[in-house]
Each structure stands twice: as C-alpha cells, then as structure tokens.
Short mmCIF file of C-alpha atoms in Angstrom, two decimals:
data_model
loop_
_atom_site.label_atom_id
_atom_site.label_comp_id
_atom_site.label_asym_id
_atom_site.label_seq_id
_atom_site.Cartn_x
_atom_site.Cartn_y
_atom_site.Cartn_z
CA UNK A 1 110.50 75.84 273.28
CA UNK A 2 108.69 72.85 274.74
CA UNK A 3 106.66 74.93 277.16
CA UNK A 4 105.27 77.03 274.32
CA UNK A 5 104.72 73.88 272.30
CA UNK A 6 102.63 72.25 275.02
CA UNK A 7 100.46 75.27 275.63
CA UNK A 8 99.78 75.57 271.91
CA UNK A 9 101.06 79.09 271.69
CA UNK A 10 99.57 81.43 274.26
CA UNK A 11 99.50 85.04 273.10
CA UNK A 12 100.14 88.27 275.00
CA UNK A 13 98.06 91.33 274.33
CA UNK A 14 99.26 94.71 275.55
CA UNK A 15 96.78 97.22 276.98
CA UNK A 16 96.33 100.34 274.78
CA UNK A 17 96.35 104.01 275.68
CA UNK A 18 93.37 105.08 277.78
CA UNK A 19 90.78 107.20 276.01
CA UNK A 20 87.46 106.14 277.52
CA UNK A 21 87.25 103.76 280.48
CA UNK A 22 84.42 101.27 280.77
CA UNK A 23 83.39 100.30 284.28
CA UNK A 24 81.53 97.15 285.27
CA UNK A 25 82.02 93.93 287.13
CA UNK A 26 83.73 91.42 284.91
CA UNK A 27 85.59 93.68 282.50
CA UNK A 28 87.89 96.65 282.39
CA UNK A 29 88.85 97.81 278.93
CA UNK A 30 89.87 101.05 277.27
CA UNK A 31 89.01 102.06 273.77
CA UNK A 32 89.01 104.99 271.39
CA UNK A 33 86.09 106.36 269.42
CA UNK A 34 84.30 103.71 267.39
CA UNK A 35 85.09 104.00 263.71
CA UNK A 36 83.85 101.82 260.90
CA UNK A 37 86.69 99.62 259.69
CA UNK A 38 86.30 98.95 255.96
CA UNK A 39 86.58 95.36 254.84
CA UNK A 40 89.62 94.36 252.81
CA UNK A 41 89.66 94.34 249.02
CA UNK A 42 88.85 90.65 249.00
CA UNK A 43 85.74 91.26 251.11
CA UNK A 44 87.29 89.49 254.05
CA UNK A 45 90.55 91.15 254.98
CA UNK A 46 92.22 88.17 256.61
CA UNK A 47 94.13 86.99 253.53
CA UNK A 48 95.20 90.47 252.51
CA UNK A 49 96.10 91.66 255.99
CA UNK A 50 98.98 93.97 256.73
CA UNK A 51 101.18 91.06 257.83
CA UNK A 52 99.89 88.33 255.53
CA UNK A 53 99.86 89.22 251.81
CA UNK A 54 97.31 87.60 249.58
CA UNK A 55 98.68 84.45 247.95
CA UNK A 56 97.80 82.92 244.61
CA UNK A 57 98.24 79.48 243.09
CA UNK A 58 101.49 80.75 241.56
CA UNK A 59 102.92 81.02 245.06
CA UNK A 60 102.94 77.25 245.56
CA UNK A 61 106.46 75.83 245.48
CA UNK A 62 106.35 72.06 245.68
CA UNK A 63 109.52 71.06 243.83
CA UNK A 64 112.41 69.58 245.75
CA UNK A 65 114.71 72.41 244.60
CA UNK A 66 112.73 74.82 246.80
CA UNK A 67 113.68 73.02 250.00
CA UNK A 68 116.38 74.50 252.18
CA UNK A 69 119.96 73.28 252.33
CA UNK A 70 119.11 71.36 255.48
CA UNK A 71 116.55 69.25 253.63
CA UNK A 72 118.40 69.09 250.31
CA UNK A 73 120.45 66.04 251.21
CA UNK A 74 120.39 62.67 249.50
CA UNK A 75 117.12 61.93 251.29
CA UNK A 76 115.22 64.49 249.20
CA UNK A 77 115.85 62.53 246.03
CA UNK A 78 113.35 59.96 247.24
CA UNK A 79 109.61 60.43 247.00
CA UNK A 80 107.86 58.53 249.73
CA UNK A 81 104.64 58.97 251.64
CA UNK A 82 103.60 59.22 255.28
CA UNK A 83 99.98 58.82 256.35
CA UNK A 84 98.81 60.20 259.68
CA UNK A 85 95.76 58.14 260.64
CA UNK A 86 94.61 60.13 263.67
CA UNK A 87 96.11 63.41 264.92
CA UNK A 88 96.06 64.39 268.57
CA UNK A 89 94.00 67.47 269.56
CA UNK A 90 91.88 69.69 267.33
CA UNK A 91 92.40 72.30 264.61
CA UNK A 92 95.24 74.63 265.63
CA UNK A 93 97.05 72.09 267.81
CA UNK A 94 96.39 69.32 265.30
CA UNK A 95 97.99 71.47 262.60
CA UNK A 96 101.01 71.92 264.87
CA UNK A 97 101.23 68.15 265.32
CA UNK A 98 100.91 67.66 261.56
CA UNK A 99 103.72 70.15 260.97
CA UNK A 100 105.94 68.14 263.31
CA UNK A 101 105.17 65.00 261.29
CA UNK A 102 105.98 66.88 258.07
CA UNK A 103 109.32 67.92 259.54
CA UNK A 104 110.18 64.33 260.39
CA UNK A 105 109.00 63.09 256.98
CA UNK A 106 111.23 65.60 255.20
CA UNK A 107 114.26 64.16 257.01
CA UNK A 108 113.87 61.08 254.82
CA UNK A 109 112.53 62.84 251.72
CA UNK A 110 108.89 61.85 252.34
CA UNK A 111 105.70 63.89 252.04
CA UNK A 112 102.70 63.75 254.38
CA UNK A 113 99.24 63.01 253.04
CA UNK A 114 96.67 65.80 253.47
CA UNK A 115 94.46 64.70 256.37
CA UNK A 116 90.73 64.31 256.27
CA UNK A 117 88.87 66.26 258.94
CA UNK A 118 85.83 65.48 261.04
CA UNK A 119 84.39 67.80 263.69
CA UNK A 120 87.71 69.62 264.20
CA UNK A 121 89.82 66.45 264.33
CA UNK A 122 92.24 65.34 261.64
CA UNK A 123 91.50 61.68 260.99
CA UNK A 124 91.32 59.28 258.06
CA UNK A 125 89.04 56.76 259.79
CA UNK A 126 85.72 58.56 259.13
CA UNK A 127 86.59 58.82 255.43
CA UNK A 128 87.47 55.13 255.15
CA UNK A 129 84.28 54.05 256.94
CA UNK A 130 81.84 56.48 255.29
CA UNK A 131 83.48 57.12 251.94
CA UNK A 132 83.09 60.88 252.31
CA UNK A 133 84.61 63.56 254.49
CA UNK A 134 85.91 67.10 254.49
CA UNK A 135 89.64 67.68 254.19
CA UNK A 136 92.27 70.00 255.66
CA UNK A 137 91.81 72.14 252.54
CA UNK A 138 88.12 72.64 253.38
CA UNK A 139 89.09 74.24 256.70
CA UNK A 140 92.29 76.01 255.63
CA UNK A 141 94.01 77.38 252.53
CA UNK A 142 96.28 74.45 251.68
CA UNK A 143 98.12 76.49 249.03
CA UNK A 144 99.14 79.01 251.68
CA UNK A 145 100.22 76.25 254.07
CA UNK A 146 102.27 74.43 251.42
CA UNK A 147 103.87 77.68 250.31
CA UNK A 148 105.13 78.54 253.80
CA UNK A 149 106.11 74.98 254.73
CA UNK A 150 108.28 74.79 251.62
CA UNK A 151 109.69 78.32 251.52
CA UNK A 152 110.85 78.08 255.13
CA UNK A 153 112.66 74.89 254.19
CA UNK A 154 110.83 73.09 256.94
CA UNK A 155 109.17 70.26 255.03
CA UNK A 156 107.60 69.06 251.81
CA UNK A 157 104.07 70.17 250.85
CA UNK A 158 101.08 68.06 251.76
CA UNK A 159 100.00 65.68 249.01
CA UNK A 160 96.49 64.56 248.14
CA UNK A 161 94.90 61.26 249.12
CA UNK A 162 94.46 60.52 245.41
CA UNK A 163 98.19 60.88 244.74
CA UNK A 164 98.93 58.69 247.76
CA UNK A 165 96.63 55.92 246.55
CA UNK A 166 98.03 56.08 243.03
CA UNK A 167 101.75 56.32 243.73
CA UNK A 168 102.63 55.12 247.25
CA UNK A 169 104.62 51.85 247.62
CA UNK A 170 102.29 49.08 248.82
CA UNK A 171 104.54 47.80 251.62
CA UNK A 172 103.48 49.46 254.88
CA UNK A 173 105.54 50.14 257.98
CA UNK A 174 103.28 51.04 260.91
CA UNK A 175 104.73 53.28 263.65
CA UNK A 176 102.73 53.17 266.88
CA UNK A 177 103.46 55.99 269.34
CA UNK A 178 102.56 56.33 273.00
CA UNK A 179 103.64 59.06 275.42
CA UNK A 180 104.82 59.01 279.04
CA UNK A 181 106.49 55.63 279.10
CA UNK A 182 105.88 53.94 282.50
CA UNK A 183 109.45 52.70 282.47
CA UNK A 184 110.60 56.35 282.51
CA UNK A 185 112.81 55.77 279.49
CA UNK A 186 111.98 55.68 275.79
CA UNK A 187 111.44 52.11 274.66
CA UNK A 188 111.24 50.61 271.17
CA UNK A 189 109.60 47.28 270.41
CA UNK A 190 108.85 45.40 267.22
CA UNK A 191 105.24 44.18 267.41
CA UNK A 192 103.08 41.64 265.65
CA UNK A 193 101.74 42.98 262.35
CA UNK A 194 98.55 40.89 262.42
CA UNK A 195 96.88 42.26 265.54
CA UNK A 196 94.96 45.49 266.10
CA UNK A 197 97.73 48.07 266.07
CA UNK A 198 96.43 51.45 267.34
CA UNK A 199 93.48 53.85 267.07
CA UNK A 200 91.45 51.32 265.11
CA UNK A 201 94.16 50.87 262.49
CA UNK A 202 94.80 47.18 261.72
CA UNK A 203 96.78 45.17 259.21
CA UNK A 204 93.65 45.06 257.03
CA UNK A 205 92.65 48.73 257.11
CA UNK A 206 94.37 49.68 253.85
CA UNK A 207 94.32 46.24 252.25
CA UNK A 208 91.40 47.23 249.96
CA UNK A 209 93.83 49.69 248.38
CA UNK A 210 96.51 47.03 247.90
CA UNK A 211 98.67 47.80 250.94
CA UNK A 212 100.27 45.10 253.10
CA UNK A 213 101.77 45.67 256.55
CA UNK A 214 105.32 44.30 256.54
CA UNK A 215 106.67 45.81 259.76
CA UNK A 216 105.20 47.38 262.92
CA UNK A 217 107.17 49.27 265.58
CA UNK A 218 106.03 50.52 268.99
CA UNK A 219 107.70 53.64 270.43
CA UNK A 220 106.88 54.52 274.01
CA UNK A 221 108.44 57.92 274.61
CA UNK A 222 109.49 59.53 277.86
CA UNK A 223 110.16 63.26 278.20
CA UNK A 224 113.64 62.83 279.65
CA UNK A 225 114.84 60.25 277.15
CA UNK A 226 115.35 61.52 273.61
CA UNK A 227 116.29 59.64 270.47
CA UNK A 228 118.53 61.02 267.78
CA UNK A 229 116.69 61.44 264.48
CA UNK A 230 118.93 58.89 262.73
CA UNK A 231 118.34 56.37 265.49
CA UNK A 232 114.56 56.91 265.27
CA UNK A 233 114.66 56.38 261.51
CA UNK A 234 116.82 53.27 261.77
CA UNK A 235 114.40 51.74 264.27
CA UNK A 236 111.47 52.44 261.95
CA UNK A 237 112.90 51.01 258.75
CA UNK A 238 115.17 48.23 260.00
CA UNK A 239 116.45 46.42 256.91
CA UNK A 240 113.84 47.94 254.60
CA UNK A 241 114.86 50.46 251.96
CA UNK A 242 112.80 53.66 252.46
CA UNK A 243 112.36 53.82 248.68
CA UNK A 244 110.29 50.63 248.84
CA UNK A 245 107.88 51.36 251.70
CA UNK A 246 105.14 53.68 252.94
CA UNK A 247 104.89 54.75 256.59
CA UNK A 248 101.68 55.03 258.64
CA UNK A 249 101.38 56.66 262.07
CA UNK A 250 98.06 55.51 263.59
CA UNK A 251 98.43 58.22 266.24
CA UNK A 252 100.26 61.53 265.69
CA UNK A 253 100.84 63.44 268.96
CA UNK A 254 103.34 65.84 267.41
CA UNK A 255 107.10 66.11 267.67
CA UNK A 256 108.60 67.50 270.88
CA UNK A 257 110.25 66.26 274.07
CA UNK A 258 106.82 65.48 275.52
CA UNK A 259 105.49 63.75 272.39
CA UNK A 260 107.56 62.05 269.65
CA UNK A 261 110.77 62.70 271.54
CA UNK A 262 113.45 63.04 268.88
CA UNK A 263 116.04 65.77 268.59
CA UNK A 264 114.75 68.45 266.20
CA UNK A 265 114.86 72.16 265.73
CA UNK A 266 111.96 74.19 267.10
CA UNK A 267 108.77 74.69 265.16
CA UNK A 268 108.30 78.01 263.37
CA UNK A 269 105.36 80.23 264.26
CA UNK A 270 102.88 78.52 261.94
CA UNK A 271 99.73 80.34 263.03
CA UNK A 272 99.82 82.89 260.16
CA UNK A 273 99.95 79.95 257.75
CA UNK A 274 96.50 78.79 258.88
CA UNK A 275 94.44 81.04 256.66
CA UNK A 276 90.81 80.08 255.95
CA UNK A 277 90.00 78.13 252.83
CA UNK A 278 88.32 79.76 249.83
CA UNK A 279 85.21 77.81 250.74
CA UNK A 280 85.13 79.24 254.27
CA UNK A 281 85.75 82.76 252.92
CA UNK A 282 82.90 82.41 250.41
CA UNK A 283 80.48 81.21 253.09
CA UNK A 284 81.63 83.95 255.47
CA UNK A 285 80.98 86.67 252.91
CA UNK A 286 77.56 85.20 252.28
CA UNK A 287 76.82 85.14 256.00
CA UNK A 288 77.74 88.81 256.43
CA UNK A 289 75.59 89.81 253.47
CA UNK A 290 72.63 87.68 254.57
CA UNK A 291 72.54 88.10 258.34
CA UNK A 292 74.74 91.10 259.16
CA UNK A 293 73.60 93.35 256.31
CA UNK A 294 77.16 93.65 255.05
CA UNK A 295 77.91 96.22 257.75
CA UNK A 296 80.30 96.58 260.65
CA UNK A 297 79.52 94.25 263.52
CA UNK A 298 80.72 93.19 266.95
CA UNK A 299 81.94 89.61 267.34
CA UNK A 300 81.42 87.76 270.63
CA UNK A 301 83.50 84.61 271.16
CA UNK A 302 83.04 82.52 274.32
CA UNK A 303 84.85 79.32 275.28
CA UNK A 304 82.67 77.89 278.06
CA UNK A 305 84.71 74.70 278.38
CA UNK A 306 87.89 76.68 279.02
CA UNK A 307 86.03 78.78 281.57
CA UNK A 308 84.62 75.67 283.27
CA UNK A 309 88.06 74.07 283.56
CA UNK A 310 89.39 77.19 285.25
CA UNK A 311 86.39 77.41 287.59
CA UNK A 312 86.40 73.76 288.62
CA UNK A 313 88.74 74.16 291.59
CA UNK A 314 87.19 77.47 292.64
CA UNK A 315 83.71 76.12 293.37
CA UNK A 316 82.51 77.20 296.85
CA UNK A 317 81.38 74.51 299.31
CA UNK A 318 77.74 75.57 299.12
CA UNK A 319 77.55 74.97 295.35
CA UNK A 320 78.15 72.15 292.87
CA UNK A 321 80.58 72.73 289.97
CA UNK A 322 77.84 72.62 287.27
CA UNK A 323 75.69 75.07 289.23
CA UNK A 324 78.67 77.34 289.87
CA UNK A 325 79.63 77.35 286.18
CA UNK A 326 76.05 78.04 285.09
CA UNK A 327 75.73 80.99 287.51
CA UNK A 328 79.09 82.34 286.39
CA UNK A 329 78.11 82.18 282.71
CA UNK A 330 74.76 83.80 283.43
CA UNK A 331 76.52 86.74 285.03
CA UNK A 332 79.08 86.79 282.23
CA UNK A 333 76.21 87.03 279.73
CA UNK A 334 74.92 90.09 281.57
CA UNK A 335 78.37 91.69 281.43
CA UNK A 336 78.54 91.09 277.69
CA UNK A 337 75.08 92.55 277.25
CA UNK A 338 76.09 95.73 279.09
CA UNK A 339 79.21 96.05 276.97
CA UNK A 340 77.31 95.54 273.70
CA UNK A 341 75.10 98.51 274.55
CA UNK A 342 78.19 100.73 274.34
CA UNK A 343 79.42 99.48 270.96
CA UNK A 344 77.58 100.33 267.69
CA UNK A 345 76.88 97.78 264.99
CA UNK A 346 75.22 94.42 264.46
CA UNK A 347 76.12 91.53 266.77
CA UNK A 348 77.51 88.07 266.03
CA UNK A 349 77.94 85.18 268.51
CA UNK A 350 80.32 82.22 268.42
CA UNK A 351 80.23 79.84 271.38
CA UNK A 352 81.33 76.26 272.04
CA UNK A 353 77.98 74.85 273.23
CA UNK A 354 75.02 73.56 271.28
CA UNK A 355 74.92 71.42 268.15
CA UNK A 356 78.26 72.70 266.85
CA UNK A 357 79.93 72.96 270.25
CA UNK A 358 82.92 71.37 271.91
CA UNK A 359 82.47 67.59 272.45
CA UNK A 360 83.51 68.20 276.07
CA UNK A 361 80.67 70.63 276.74
CA UNK A 362 78.58 68.03 278.56
CA UNK A 363 81.39 67.39 281.06
CA UNK A 364 80.82 70.64 282.95
CA UNK A 365 77.06 71.22 282.80
CA UNK A 366 73.91 69.15 282.34
CA UNK A 367 72.03 69.19 279.05
CA UNK A 368 69.37 71.44 280.59
CA UNK A 369 71.98 73.85 281.94
CA UNK A 370 73.77 73.96 278.58
CA UNK A 371 70.52 74.65 276.78
CA UNK A 372 69.62 77.45 279.18
CA UNK A 373 73.09 78.98 278.94
CA UNK A 374 73.00 78.96 275.14
CA UNK A 375 69.50 80.46 275.20
CA UNK A 376 70.70 83.25 277.52
CA UNK A 377 73.70 84.06 275.36
CA UNK A 378 71.76 84.10 272.08
CA UNK A 379 69.03 86.21 273.66
CA UNK A 380 71.63 88.66 275.00
CA UNK A 381 73.76 89.01 271.88
CA UNK A 382 70.85 89.19 269.42
CA UNK A 383 68.59 91.40 271.55
CA UNK A 384 65.93 88.66 271.80
CA UNK A 385 65.43 88.72 268.01
CA UNK A 386 66.73 85.15 267.57
CA UNK A 387 66.51 81.97 269.59
CA UNK A 388 69.19 79.27 269.70
CA UNK A 389 67.54 77.21 266.95
CA UNK A 390 67.47 80.13 264.53
CA UNK A 391 71.10 80.90 265.40
CA UNK A 392 72.25 77.34 264.64
CA UNK A 393 70.13 77.08 261.49
CA UNK A 394 71.76 80.21 260.08
CA UNK A 395 75.06 78.32 259.69
CA UNK A 396 73.47 75.30 258.06
CA UNK A 397 71.62 77.53 255.59
CA UNK A 398 74.71 79.49 254.61
CA UNK A 399 76.95 76.44 254.13
CA UNK A 400 74.45 74.47 252.09
CA UNK A 401 73.78 71.91 254.79
CA UNK A 402 77.22 71.37 256.34
CA UNK A 403 76.97 70.26 259.97
CA UNK A 404 80.64 69.42 260.60
CA UNK A 405 81.60 71.11 263.87
CA UNK A 406 85.10 71.94 262.69
CA UNK A 407 83.91 73.60 259.51
CA UNK A 408 81.32 75.66 261.39
CA UNK A 409 84.03 76.59 263.92
CA UNK A 410 86.26 77.77 261.07
CA UNK A 411 83.39 79.81 259.65
CA UNK A 412 82.67 81.35 263.05
CA UNK A 413 86.36 82.02 263.60
CA UNK A 414 86.66 84.00 260.38
CA UNK A 415 83.47 85.92 261.10
CA UNK A 416 84.63 86.82 264.60
CA UNK A 417 88.16 87.64 263.45
CA UNK A 418 86.79 90.02 260.82
CA UNK A 419 84.47 91.85 263.22
CA UNK A 420 85.10 95.54 263.80
CA UNK A 421 85.22 94.89 267.55
CA UNK A 422 85.75 91.68 269.47
CA UNK A 423 84.54 90.51 272.88
CA UNK A 424 86.13 87.31 274.20
CA UNK A 425 85.90 85.08 277.26
CA UNK A 426 87.58 81.79 278.08
CA UNK A 427 90.94 81.86 276.30
CA UNK A 428 92.67 78.85 274.77
CA UNK A 429 94.71 78.37 271.59
CA UNK A 430 91.74 78.62 269.23
CA UNK A 431 90.61 81.93 270.74
CA UNK A 432 94.16 83.28 270.89
CA UNK A 433 94.55 82.42 267.22
CA UNK A 434 91.45 84.37 266.19
CA UNK A 435 92.57 87.31 268.35
CA UNK A 436 95.87 87.32 266.46
CA UNK A 437 93.99 87.21 263.15
CA UNK A 438 91.76 90.07 264.26
CA UNK A 439 94.75 92.22 265.19
CA UNK A 440 96.45 91.46 261.86
CA UNK A 441 93.40 92.60 259.96
CA UNK A 442 92.78 95.97 261.56
CA UNK A 443 94.72 99.19 261.91
CA UNK A 444 92.37 100.38 264.66
CA UNK A 445 93.47 100.20 268.29
CA UNK A 446 91.58 98.99 271.34
CA UNK A 447 89.19 96.69 269.50
CA UNK A 448 89.44 93.60 271.74
CA UNK A 449 87.61 93.33 275.06
CA UNK A 450 88.42 90.38 277.33
CA UNK A 451 85.69 89.71 279.88
CA UNK A 452 84.91 87.28 282.72
CA UNK A 453 88.48 86.64 283.81
CA UNK A 454 89.28 84.18 286.60
CA UNK A 455 90.77 86.86 288.84
CA UNK A 456 87.37 88.59 288.92
CA UNK A 457 85.23 85.66 290.06
CA UNK A 458 84.10 87.12 293.36
CA UNK A 459 83.48 90.54 291.88
CA UNK A 460 81.64 89.00 288.96
CA UNK A 461 79.35 86.78 291.01
CA UNK A 462 78.68 88.92 294.01
CA UNK A 463 78.60 92.45 292.65
#
C-alpha cells in the first residue's frame, strides 16, 4: 500500500486492438476510425460518466449516523475540529494527504476544516494574510467529496471555515510533524508554545479569532517506527479533554508509514471523488463555446517538468541539461504536430510552463528557453493562429480574471479530460488522473496517445 501511496497512484493503460498504426519517431499508437463523441447531458460528461453518476445536494450525508461501525464509537459523539495549516504537495496528492488527516480526525470524532487553496497548494496562510482566497470547493465538488468520504465510513465531511470560527473550542493544541527522523526512530517531544512553531504558524496566528495555544507537540516520524493510533492520540492530548480543544497541524504530509506513521487501514481509491466544482464546469463550458466552437476537439497535455526530471540523468556529455531538455521538447512538439494532422477537430493545449505553469519550471530551463518552448508548443497546437499571450489571456477572460494557477490547472484538466482525443507527454499523478477521467467519460476506444517517452530518447532526438 505504501508504495502506491508514495507514487500518488500511478495508472496502467492497456494497449487496444490494432486498427490503424501510426508511425513516427516519438510515438506508436493504434486507433480506430475517428468518431464524434457527443458531450454528456450536463454539457461536460465528467460528472455523469459511466462510472461516476451525477450527484446532487441531496446526496450529502453529514450526520454522524451515516458513519460506519468502525467510526461509530464513543468518539463520534464529540464534535471537534482539526485545521490543516499547510498541506504537502499539490492538488491530487494534497487531497490524498487531506484524506489521511480526515481519517485520523474521525478516530476522535473530529472534522477537518475545508482548506483554502492557492496556486494548487492547500494552505490557510494566504487567506489569513490577504483576507481572500479560493477554497477546495472552488477546485473540486465538495458535495461529491463529502458524500464519498462519509458513505465509505472513512471520515467526517469537511466543514467550512465559518463554522470552524463560530463553533471551535478556543484552546489550541498544535501538532508539528517532520518526516525521516535522524535518530531513525519516531520521537515525540513537547515544545514551547510561545516560539515560532512550523510553516509560519505561531502562537499568535489565530489569536485574532480568540484562540490560545495551550499545548504543542513535535512528532518526528521514521518509516520503520510506527505508533499505534491510541498512543499517537494520547501524546497529542496529554491531560486535555478532546471535547475542550481544537487541533492544528501546521504541516500535513499525509498518513502513511513514510509520513504520519501511525497504524491505519489503507486509503480508498479517492480519485473518482475529485470531480470538478460547478464553477470549473461552468467556465469549461464557456471556454468550449467561446474558443472551441462547441465542437469535438483534441486535447494536448504536456508535463515538461516531469519530462525534465526524467531526462536529467540522460544528458549527453556534449550538452547541458537545459539545452538537452529544450531540444527534446522541440522535437516532441514536432511529433505532436505530425500527430495532430491525422486527427480531426479543433485543438486545445494544456502545459505546465508560462504564467500558469509549475513553480518548478524554472529549475530545468532558462526563462528564454521556457518562453521559446511555450511559443513552439502554442504555434504547433494552434496552427500559428495564436501566440502564447493570446493562449494565456483566453483563460483569464473566461474565468472573469482568475489567475490562480491551481484553478486554471483544474479548468485545463477538465477541458483536456473532456476532449474527444487526448495526446499526453510527461506523466505524473495529475496527468494520470485526467487520463482516468477521460477514459471514464468516453465509450470510444483508442483515444489516448502517449508521446515522447523516455525509452525513445535516441530515436526522438536523432531520427
């Protein structure tokens, strides 16, 4: 279980029956005749897919009676709150880490506060400092998430920040978590409540809302040294009654042997629970109508950072890593262009460079190289009818001025997932997730083309 947990759920895709074979350096993919795939009844089939029925507000089950027998112990008669200040990783993996926190919270009858989001990260800090921020429910359908979390008996539903501020006990216990203990055993230490605790969270962070830190514990976990759940809970609360306190985790790495190392059951496959929010769906429909003429289209999704990480150790001696990556992506762009000529329909690009790109994009190429790569990709996908500025502006126009990277990524993800045909390069959990969504939404076969794989580097560059 832990191996899957760490890799954030890699997905296997099985090759379909051969009908027509495409040849070309960088890809080998079979596909049947291209047929228009009608959009779902809701205009964006993802919520009404064959494996994910459309949910309504009536499907939300938040009462304690809906929890499973495992969670219906004396602990569920309490109503306490857990605040995750900063979650490790982004979007899909952050949701996994949040689910682990929800599982722990349910063991003591507590509910987790819906996180604020900023550029794909789940964090409360930007909201506290700026007074405004998007929330988990702006990225994802929180009703769908709460429904599945509760009906599986895994945890309590997320609760709003407003409920937390109104109802949470004002005594705070702060739980600081670090991973990979240097002592090679899990250690627990009570720490001073008046110093900077972790991730910018201090004893004064929530004082404007009437909270006071009464206890702070430091857990330094090691993979080979687990704690029992009861022992973990006892160390957190000490002599405090859980009914009288609120718990804050300044850093939430998730719950597993390599993270918060307590004995738990494995996480369920939560990916189908991460459906797009109504806001994302509305903007996606508008984008299709405005820029894709409401017709079938081909989605292109490229993760350059994932590609660069894989290429780093394969750089030849006569080239620098940034130059090697740039050349590789230039050739990859040509491969995509050749493939697009064989597939009918409008084209749509989603890529992790540019204004809305991955924060790590600058670690593998210079600003000039990134700009040139983005220009090449936009020019290729849109047949030189758009430049990179027009491409980026299209998202700002559709969303009414939103520039949050995570929100734009969610919008792009839904658009790519709902494409009639999908071209991908790079891999990673985010891309695997949208591939899974795409396959759920279509009854057609052979609609995904994976290009620019690592095992084709020489053929790709020197063909």
